[in-house]
Amino acid sequence: MGKLTDKAIQAAQPREKPYKLADGDGLTLIVQPTGKKLWWLRYRFNGIEKTLSLGRYPLLSLKEAREQTFLAKKKILSGIDPHEEKKEANLVFPTAFETVETVAREWFDKFSKDWADTHASKIIRRLEVDLFPWVGAANIAEVTPAKLLTVVRRVESRGAIETAHRLLNNCGQVWRYAVATGRAERDITVDLKGAIPPTKSEHLGAIVDPREIGILLRNIDDYTGSAVVRIALKIAAHLFVRPGELRQAMWSEFDLKSGEWVIPENRMKSRKEHVVPLSNHVIQMLEELRQVSGNSEYLFPTPNSKTRCISNMALLAAIRRMGYEKGEMTAHGFRGLASTNLEQLGYDVRVIELQLAHADRDDVRAAYKRDTSRLQLEKRRKMMAEWSDYLEGLQRGAEVIPFRFAQGENNS
């Protein structure tokens, strides 16, 4: 007779973390935070500790779990590994609850609520294209490191080294979630550390020399392609937001009277609303843009549809048409351009980081910041106005003196 009773099992309540109820002879019930209860059998075969998933309570009763334990023990005494027998005979098809795809989608649904939409769509697409077709139907507890490596190397073989690393990282998150919810014994991705070559560190192209910035701004002003794209690039230099945040900007987010653009949290990487002060130069650009974007809700609609915004490729293609190579300048490069020069001009790095909407690297400090959208807003407003003046001077080819120093401000 084991230690557990049906009454005790039914009374077992979920806790913050999974916990175990031992019945004896290696039979264990895992109680998950969700309230689900799973039977596991721990045993040793040829000196190696193994685990066999038996099923879910109450679909598999206590009596039935003990009967399966008894049969498994008889097989072990006969020299048969029940886990290997199960795999070789293909007798057990994993329940939907235990498959790699189901666990991965459950993990994604739980955590993606805190991600930017673009980030979330990239991750689920990566899993759907590169993971699910190969091991999605397998029991997550039975996938071996070697099998997962085969999946990751399939991505590597097409030259997508960075994607392979990201896939492996996502798999680690899924497997750790499976461990936490009682559907896997360990994170098998630990065994794959160093199994694929490292990615080459490449900085996104960004022009940072002031004279070259002036040339870039004049080239943008002379751009003869789409007027919408031309103005988008000009605004990108002045506001240095992420390309996706800029492209998807909507007129309803702008208040030209107060000189503010409020980017909603669902488009921000940090999932927090972000306020961007607008200089007078930018407001003039927006008024010009009104004349060319028509009645679209987007600032930068596509030529063929007022209900869709331009793509990142539209911005990048324009930069290439102006003669800039991959390593020289990108749509994302305006952020590096601004960050580098603002710091060199003497601005407080903390104010620059706030305007870039970078996450606070101090987890403790970040935990106490509930709303960062208006932190240091007046300092940021002043900095953005002066940055626009600085860019306008560079575009005219003027010999621009770093204005903070010129105003006699201390750089300490």
CSV table of C-alpha atoms in Angstrom, one decimal, residues 220-397:
chain,number,residue,atom,x,y,z
A,220,ILE,CA,18.1,63.3,-47.7
A,221,ASP,CA,16.8,66.8,-48.5
A,222,ASP,CA,17.7,66.3,-52.2
A,223,TYR,CA,16.1,62.8,-52.3
A,224,THR,CA,13.9,62.6,-55.4
A,225,GLY,CA,12.0,59.5,-54.5
A,226,SER,CA,8.8,59.3,-52.4
A,227,ALA,CA,8.2,62.6,-50.5
A,228,VAL,CA,6.7,60.5,-47.6
A,229,VAL,CA,10.0,58.5,-47.3
A,230,ARG,CA,12.1,61.7,-47.6
A,231,ILE,CA,10.2,63.3,-44.7
A,232,ALA,CA,10.3,60.1,-42.7
A,233,LEU,CA,14.1,60.0,-42.9
A,234,LYS,CA,14.4,63.7,-42.0
A,235,ILE,CA,12.2,63.1,-38.9
A,236,ALA,CA,14.2,60.0,-38.0
A,237,ALA,CA,17.3,62.1,-37.7
A,238,HIS,CA,15.6,64.6,-35.4
A,239,LEU,CA,13.7,62.1,-33.2
A,240,PHE,CA,15.9,59.0,-33.4
A,241,VAL,CA,13.1,56.6,-32.4
A,242,ARG,CA,13.2,53.0,-33.6
A,243,PRO,CA,12.3,52.5,-37.2
A,244,GLY,CA,9.1,50.5,-36.4
A,245,GLU,CA,7.9,53.1,-34.0
A,246,LEU,CA,8.4,55.8,-36.6
A,247,ARG,CA,6.9,53.9,-39.6
A,248,GLN,CA,3.7,53.0,-37.7
A,249,ALA,CA,3.2,56.4,-36.3
A,250,MET,CA,-0.5,57.6,-36.4
A,251,TRP,CA,-1.7,61.2,-36.5
A,252,SER,CA,-3.9,60.5,-33.4
A,253,GLU,CA,-0.8,60.1,-31.3
A,254,PHE,CA,0.4,63.7,-32.0
A,255,ASP,CA,-0.4,66.9,-30.2
A,256,LEU,CA,1.3,69.6,-32.2
A,257,LYS,CA,0.1,72.4,-29.9
A,258,SER,CA,1.8,70.9,-26.9
A,259,GLY,CA,4.7,69.6,-29.1
A,260,GLU,CA,4.4,65.9,-28.0
A,261,TRP,CA,4.2,62.5,-29.7
A,262,VAL,CA,2.9,59.8,-27.3
A,263,ILE,CA,3.9,56.3,-28.6
A,264,PRO,CA,1.5,53.7,-27.2
A,265,GLU,CA,2.9,50.8,-25.1
A,266,ASN,CA,2.0,48.1,-27.7
A,267,ARG,CA,4.5,49.6,-30.1
A,268,MET,CA,7.3,50.1,-27.7
A,269,LYS,CA,10.0,47.4,-27.1
A,270,SER,CA,9.7,48.1,-23.3
A,271,ARG,CA,5.9,47.8,-23.4
A,272,LYS,CA,5.7,51.2,-21.8
A,273,GLU,CA,4.2,54.4,-23.2
A,274,HIS,CA,6.9,56.8,-24.5
A,275,VAL,CA,6.7,60.6,-24.8
A,276,VAL,CA,8.8,62.2,-27.6
A,277,PRO,CA,9.1,66.0,-27.4
A,278,LEU,CA,8.7,67.7,-30.8
A,279,SER,CA,11.0,70.6,-31.8
A,280,ASN,CA,9.7,73.5,-33.9
A,281,HIS,CA,11.7,72.1,-36.9
A,282,VAL,CA,9.9,68.7,-36.5
A,283,ILE,CA,6.5,70.4,-36.3
A,284,GLN,CA,7.2,72.2,-39.5
A,285,MET,CA,8.1,68.8,-41.1
A,286,LEU,CA,4.8,67.3,-39.9
A,287,GLU,CA,2.9,70.2,-41.3
A,288,GLU,CA,4.6,69.5,-44.7
A,289,LEU,CA,3.9,65.8,-44.3
A,290,ARG,CA,0.1,66.6,-43.8
A,291,GLN,CA,0.1,67.9,-47.4
A,292,VAL,CA,1.6,64.7,-48.9
A,293,SER,CA,0.1,61.9,-46.7
A,294,GLY,CA,-3.5,62.8,-47.6
A,295,ASN,CA,-6.3,61.6,-45.3
A,296,SER,CA,-4.5,58.5,-44.0
A,297,GLU,CA,-4.5,57.7,-40.3
A,298,TYR,CA,-0.8,56.9,-40.7
A,299,LEU,CA,1.9,59.6,-41.1
A,300,PHE,CA,3.7,57.5,-43.6
A,301,PRO,CA,1.2,55.6,-45.8
A,302,THR,CA,2.3,53.4,-48.7
A,303,PRO,CA,1.8,54.8,-52.2
A,304,ASN,CA,-0.9,52.2,-53.0
A,305,SER,CA,-2.9,52.2,-49.8
A,306,LYS,CA,-3.7,54.8,-47.2
A,307,THR,CA,-4.5,52.0,-44.7
A,308,ARG,CA,-1.0,50.7,-44.6
A,309,CYS,CA,2.3,52.3,-43.5
A,310,ILE,CA,5.6,52.1,-45.3
A,311,SER,CA,7.9,49.2,-44.6
A,312,ASN,CA,11.4,49.3,-43.1
A,313,MET,CA,12.7,48.3,-46.5
A,314,ALA,CA,11.3,51.6,-48.0
A,315,LEU,CA,13.6,53.6,-45.6
A,316,LEU,CA,16.5,51.3,-46.2
A,317,ALA,CA,16.1,51.3,-50.0
A,318,ALA,CA,16.1,55.1,-50.0
A,319,ILE,CA,19.4,55.2,-47.9
A,320,ARG,CA,20.9,52.7,-50.4
A,321,ARG,CA,19.7,54.9,-53.4
A,322,MET,CA,21.6,57.8,-51.8
A,323,GLY,CA,24.8,55.7,-52.1
A,324,TYR,CA,25.3,54.5,-48.5
A,325,GLU,CA,26.4,50.9,-48.1
A,326,LYS,CA,25.3,48.4,-45.5
A,327,GLY,CA,28.1,49.1,-43.1
A,328,GLU,CA,27.8,52.9,-43.4
A,329,MET,CA,24.2,53.7,-42.6
A,330,THR,CA,20.8,52.0,-41.8
A,331,ALA,CA,17.4,53.2,-40.8
A,332,HIS,CA,18.3,52.2,-37.2
A,333,GLY,CA,21.5,54.1,-37.4
A,334,PHE,CA,19.9,57.4,-36.6
A,335,ARG,CA,19.8,56.2,-33.0
A,336,GLY,CA,23.5,55.6,-32.8
A,337,LEU,CA,24.1,58.9,-34.7
A,338,ALA,CA,22.1,60.9,-32.1
A,339,SER,CA,23.3,59.0,-29.0
A,340,THR,CA,27.0,59.3,-29.9
A,341,ASN,CA,26.8,63.0,-30.8
A,342,LEU,CA,24.6,64.1,-27.9
A,343,GLU,CA,27.0,62.5,-25.4
A,344,GLN,CA,29.9,64.2,-27.1
A,345,LEU,CA,28.0,67.5,-26.9
A,346,GLY,CA,27.8,67.2,-23.1
A,347,TYR,CA,24.3,66.0,-22.4
A,348,ASP,CA,23.6,63.8,-19.4
A,349,VAL,CA,23.7,60.2,-20.5
A,350,ARG,CA,20.7,59.4,-18.3
A,351,VAL,CA,18.6,61.9,-20.2
A,352,ILE,CA,19.8,60.5,-23.5
A,353,GLU,CA,18.9,57.0,-22.4
A,354,LEU,CA,15.5,58.1,-21.4
A,355,GLN,CA,14.9,59.6,-24.8
A,356,LEU,CA,16.1,56.5,-26.5
A,357,ALA,CA,13.6,54.5,-24.3
A,358,HIS,CA,16.3,52.1,-23.3
A,359,ALA,CA,15.4,49.8,-20.4
A,360,ASP,CA,17.1,50.5,-17.1
A,361,ARG,CA,19.8,48.0,-16.6
A,362,ASP,CA,19.5,48.2,-12.8
A,363,ASP,CA,16.7,45.8,-12.1
A,364,VAL,CA,16.1,47.1,-8.6
A,365,ARG,CA,15.8,50.7,-9.8
A,366,ALA,CA,13.6,49.7,-12.7
A,367,ALA,CA,11.2,47.9,-10.4
A,368,TYR,CA,10.4,51.2,-8.6
A,369,LYS,CA,9.8,53.1,-11.9
A,370,ARG,CA,6.1,52.7,-12.7
A,371,ASP,CA,5.9,55.4,-15.4
A,372,THR,CA,9.0,56.6,-17.1
A,373,SER,CA,7.2,58.3,-20.1
A,374,ARG,CA,7.6,61.8,-18.5
A,375,LEU,CA,10.7,61.4,-16.5
A,376,GLN,CA,13.1,64.4,-17.1
A,377,LEU,CA,10.7,65.6,-19.7
A,378,GLU,CA,11.7,69.3,-19.5
A,379,LYS,CA,15.3,68.4,-19.9
A,380,ARG,CA,14.5,66.1,-22.8
A,381,ARG,CA,12.4,68.8,-24.4
A,382,LYS,CA,15.3,71.3,-24.2
A,383,MET,CA,17.7,68.7,-25.5
A,384,MET,CA,15.5,67.7,-28.4
A,385,ALA,CA,15.0,71.4,-29.4
A,386,GLU,CA,18.8,72.0,-29.3
A,387,TRP,CA,19.5,68.8,-31.2
A,388,SER,CA,17.2,69.9,-34.0
A,389,ASP,CA,19.0,73.3,-34.1
A,390,TYR,CA,22.3,71.4,-34.2
A,391,LEU,CA,21.2,69.2,-37.1
A,392,GLU,CA,19.9,72.2,-39.0
A,393,GLY,CA,23.3,73.9,-38.6
A,394,LEU,CA,25.1,70.8,-39.9
A,395,GLN,CA,22.8,70.6,-42.9
A,396,ARG,CA,23.6,74.2,-43.8
A,397,GLY,CA,27.3,73.3,-43.5
